Amino acid sequence: MNRFVVAFGLLLLCQSCTFFSSNKKAEAIARVNSDYLYREDIANLVPSGVSEEDSIAIVRSFIDRWATQKLLIKRAEVNLNSKKKAEFDSLIQQYKTDLYTKAYLEEIVKRTTDTVISENELKSYYNAHKENFRTNGTLVRLRYISLDKDNAKYELIKSKFFDFRKTDKKFWETYSLQLNSFAFNDTVWTELNQVFDKLRFITPENRDEYISPGKTIQKTEGKKAYFVKISNVIDKNEIAPYQYLKPTLKEVILNRRKLELIKKFEKEITDDAIKDKKYEVYK
């Protein structure tokens, strides 16, 4: 049974739950002065699966809110002064204009913006504007593992980690299951705060002891051991690396394209209106 039937079958205020044909006059279920609320206005109000008691409560609450709003707007129209009402009418009209134009332009942009950005375009934009992209904090490239000190393969894992080779991929696929945590991709730039979260023995107070390019770290805490290799570090207010900025660069270029498209479209629509004599400025 669809929502239409459920909603109206449960209405205590209505005397019928029959369907309305297109040639039958709409039936009002409530009135406030000269304003009417019709059955069709609440056709999809009650979600499917709602109990009869809850459905009745939902419908009655909606009717009461509708009536209250109608009464309030009528009272406001009578009691607010003309100047205030004129201000609100102007705001309402401007809000409508903004909503319509924004939705229309977004649709135009969505249909016509080229979203493909080549690697060359990204790099060219980065090289031309990289002075504007400076780090807000420290960035680190590193790899690390955490494992139990009593692991049977402790020395082998340690040796493989510090003599890291791409050919050992199968080894790490096998033994990574024995690790507490790990990160092997040291080509990815990571914010220092994330390093603090993963390697708790490194803190803002002792960071200079551990965070430096080429640093090798062996650290034990309780039953756990940590092996860390710092590949590179970029400190705060330095130019951010290309790979780290790449997702941001894509968004910047796309937004620039969208703005350029909107300006072009606005100019074209204005020029066309002038050409067709639909827009004139009187001197």
XYZ file of C-alpha atoms in Angstrom:
283
model
C 0.000 0.000 0.000
C 1.528 3.324 -1.017
C 1.997 6.381 1.179
C -0.954 8.174 -0.408
C -3.399 5.532 0.800
C -1.746 5.125 4.218
C -1.765 8.842 4.989
C -5.357 9.440 4.096
C -6.742 6.200 5.449
C -5.513 7.201 8.902
C -6.826 10.754 8.968
C -9.496 11.150 11.623
C -10.361 14.547 10.260
C -11.231 13.214 6.831
C -14.369 11.290 5.988
C -13.080 9.293 3.049
C -9.908 7.542 1.924
C -10.856 7.239 -1.745
C -8.509 8.337 -4.502
C -9.134 11.634 -6.230
C -9.556 11.625 -9.982
C -8.366 14.534 -12.068
C -11.906 15.726 -12.727
C -12.992 15.738 -9.066
C -12.764 18.934 -7.029
C -9.925 18.918 -4.467
C -11.156 18.390 -0.918
C -10.071 20.782 1.815
C -9.083 19.374 5.205
C -8.455 22.674 7.004
C -9.090 26.407 6.618
C -7.604 29.586 8.043
C -9.559 32.622 6.885
C -9.509 32.356 3.087
C -6.605 29.903 2.908
C -7.282 26.183 2.546
C -5.175 23.085 3.102
C -6.047 20.214 0.767
C -5.571 16.494 0.951
C -3.156 16.596 -1.950
C -0.922 18.974 0.027
C -0.095 16.195 2.516
C -0.094 13.253 0.103
C 3.533 12.303 0.852
C 3.669 13.482 4.442
C 3.556 10.133 6.258
C 6.508 7.749 5.630
C 5.728 4.127 4.870
C 5.808 1.727 7.807
C 4.627 4.289 10.375
C 1.995 3.110 12.859
C -1.590 4.413 12.730
C -1.181 6.353 15.952
C 2.043 8.015 14.807
C 0.586 8.772 11.373
C -2.358 10.599 12.917
C 0.007 12.570 15.176
C 2.225 13.536 12.214
C -0.721 14.730 10.146
C -2.328 16.679 13.001
C 0.985 18.310 13.910
C 1.475 19.376 10.288
C -2.027 20.865 10.104
C -1.493 22.760 13.350
C 1.834 24.169 12.151
C 0.273 25.194 8.847
C -2.557 26.998 10.650
C -0.196 28.734 13.082
C 1.991 30.004 10.253
C -1.015 31.318 8.336
C -2.302 33.110 11.442
C 1.108 34.565 12.235
C 1.732 35.869 8.720
C -1.706 37.479 8.669
C -1.059 39.113 12.043
C 2.381 40.268 10.888
C 0.968 41.819 7.713
C -1.470 43.830 9.812
C 0.911 44.931 12.554
C 4.239 45.533 10.820
C 4.682 49.043 9.457
C 4.898 49.673 5.711
C 8.623 50.466 5.767
C 9.515 47.202 7.493
C 7.304 45.188 5.127
C 8.901 46.876 2.113
C 12.371 45.956 3.441
C 11.349 42.325 3.882
C 9.710 42.176 0.457
C 12.928 43.461 -1.079
C 14.985 40.853 0.801
C 12.606 38.096 -0.278
C 12.842 39.148 -3.906
C 16.644 39.327 -3.724
C 16.814 35.908 -2.060
C 14.631 34.444 -4.821
C 16.845 36.029 -7.462
C 20.000 34.689 -5.808
C 18.583 31.169 -5.498
C 17.377 31.010 -9.088
C 20.515 32.453 -10.654
C 22.847 30.358 -8.486
C 21.012 27.137 -9.388
C 20.952 28.065 -13.082
C 24.649 28.957 -13.216
C 25.595 25.774 -11.346
C 23.710 23.749 -13.923
C 25.439 25.570 -16.785
C 28.836 25.048 -15.144
C 28.164 21.361 -14.474
C 27.244 20.740 -18.106
C 30.032 22.678 -19.775
C 33.101 22.745 -17.505
C 35.970 20.594 -18.695
C 37.025 18.590 -15.635
C 40.049 16.928 -17.256
C 43.295 18.440 -15.994
C 46.577 17.215 -17.445
C 49.713 16.623 -15.429
C 51.471 19.338 -17.430
C 48.785 21.880 -16.563
C 49.012 20.997 -12.879
C 52.797 21.311 -12.851
C 52.719 24.554 -14.832
C 50.257 26.083 -12.402
C 52.322 24.854 -9.436
C 55.570 26.281 -10.826
C 53.902 29.624 -11.575
C 52.245 29.976 -8.168
C 54.242 27.822 -5.738
C 55.342 30.857 -3.722
C 51.690 31.155 -2.694
C 51.583 27.584 -1.401
C 53.567 27.474 1.814
C 53.166 24.906 4.552
C 51.151 25.655 7.673
C 53.115 23.036 9.606
C 55.845 20.433 9.234
C 55.518 17.728 6.562
C 57.322 14.388 6.785
C 58.026 11.488 4.467
C 58.764 8.302 6.371
C 58.210 4.594 6.703
C 57.805 2.729 9.990
C 56.735 -0.508 11.601
C 55.674 -1.463 15.117
C 55.965 -5.046 16.324
C 56.242 -7.074 19.515
C 59.779 -7.514 20.816
C 59.213 -11.238 21.309
C 58.272 -11.818 17.664
C 60.021 -14.962 16.406
C 61.147 -13.153 13.250
C 62.199 -9.966 15.054
C 65.779 -9.802 13.717
C 64.763 -10.768 10.185
C 62.005 -8.140 10.090
C 64.394 -5.537 11.471
C 67.016 -6.402 8.853
C 64.520 -6.284 6.003
C 63.124 -2.952 7.181
C 66.441 -1.100 7.333
C 67.608 -2.714 4.073
C 64.301 -1.929 2.395
C 63.947 -3.263 -1.153
C 61.048 -3.325 -3.597
C 61.862 -6.961 -4.336
C 60.814 -7.809 -0.750
C 57.153 -7.132 -1.511
C 56.082 -10.738 -0.917
C 57.983 -10.813 2.369
C 56.078 -7.799 3.683
C 52.772 -9.131 2.406
C 53.401 -12.217 4.535
C 54.813 -10.650 7.689
C 52.754 -7.455 7.804
C 50.060 -9.551 9.503
C 52.426 -9.913 12.472
C 52.955 -6.161 12.816
C 51.013 -3.937 15.210
C 51.041 -1.072 12.704
C 53.058 -0.023 9.680
C 53.451 2.434 6.808
C 55.793 1.562 3.948
C 55.088 4.272 1.387
C 57.683 6.939 2.131
C 56.866 8.868 -1.052
C 53.732 10.310 0.596
C 53.991 13.543 2.586
C 52.393 13.326 6.016
C 51.552 16.105 8.463
C 53.612 15.967 11.635
C 50.508 15.761 13.849
C 49.708 12.412 12.215
C 53.196 11.202 13.061
C 52.608 12.141 16.708
C 49.384 10.099 16.651
C 50.993 6.988 15.164
C 54.361 7.127 16.936
C 53.502 8.237 20.449
C 57.109 8.330 21.638
C 57.648 11.298 19.299
C 56.181 14.477 20.787
C 56.272 18.216 20.022
C 58.843 18.568 22.802
C 61.329 15.972 21.463
C 60.544 16.228 17.738
C 63.976 17.714 16.906
C 65.584 14.579 18.313
C 63.732 12.341 15.865
C 62.416 14.365 12.917
C 65.238 15.104 10.482
C 65.967 13.964 6.906
C 67.677 10.562 6.714
C 67.100 9.819 10.418
C 67.013 6.120 11.404
C 65.142 5.281 14.613
C 65.023 2.135 16.760
C 62.824 2.564 19.804
C 61.427 0.140 22.379
C 58.551 0.880 24.726
C 57.383 -1.883 27.016
C 56.760 -4.985 24.905
C 56.740 -3.076 21.613
C 59.508 -2.051 19.263
C 59.448 0.671 16.620
C 61.625 0.959 13.515
C 61.448 4.260 11.652
C 63.198 5.738 8.635
C 62.702 9.443 7.935
C 63.146 10.152 4.215
C 62.583 13.898 4.135
C 61.213 16.816 6.137
C 59.743 20.171 5.127
C 59.279 22.669 7.919
C 56.554 25.260 8.456
C 56.331 28.167 5.991
C 58.398 26.411 3.327
C 57.076 25.846 -0.195
C 54.777 22.821 -0.106
C 55.822 19.938 -2.401
C 53.954 19.300 -5.640
C 52.688 15.816 -4.756
C 51.263 17.047 -1.463
C 49.504 19.948 -3.185
C 48.251 18.011 -6.204
C 44.636 17.461 -4.969
C 44.422 21.132 -3.935
C 45.813 22.283 -7.281
C 43.094 20.330 -9.097
C 40.385 22.066 -7.055
C 41.974 25.486 -7.600
C 42.171 25.013 -11.368
C 38.616 23.661 -11.565
C 37.265 26.578 -9.527
C 39.154 29.014 -11.741
C 37.634 27.415 -14.841
C 34.163 27.640 -13.330
C 34.568 31.328 -12.457
C 35.887 32.110 -15.930
C 32.972 30.240 -17.477
C 30.438 32.117 -15.348
C 31.974 35.491 -16.274
C 31.960 34.537 -19.955
C 28.359 33.359 -19.793
C 27.209 36.499 -17.960
C 28.927 38.687 -20.568
C 27.436 36.729 -23.477
C 23.904 36.849 -22.085
C 24.216 40.610 -21.529
C 25.717 41.219 -24.993
C 22.922 39.176 -26.601
C 20.290 41.179 -24.737
C 21.837 44.443 -25.964
C 21.997 43.109 -29.527
C 18.347 42.011 -29.405
C 17.368 45.338 -27.825
C 16.113 43.584 -24.697
C 18.540 45.565 -22.541
C 19.019 49.301 -22.821
C 20.532 51.956 -20.610
C 18.867 55.347 -20.935
C 20.987 58.467 -20.710
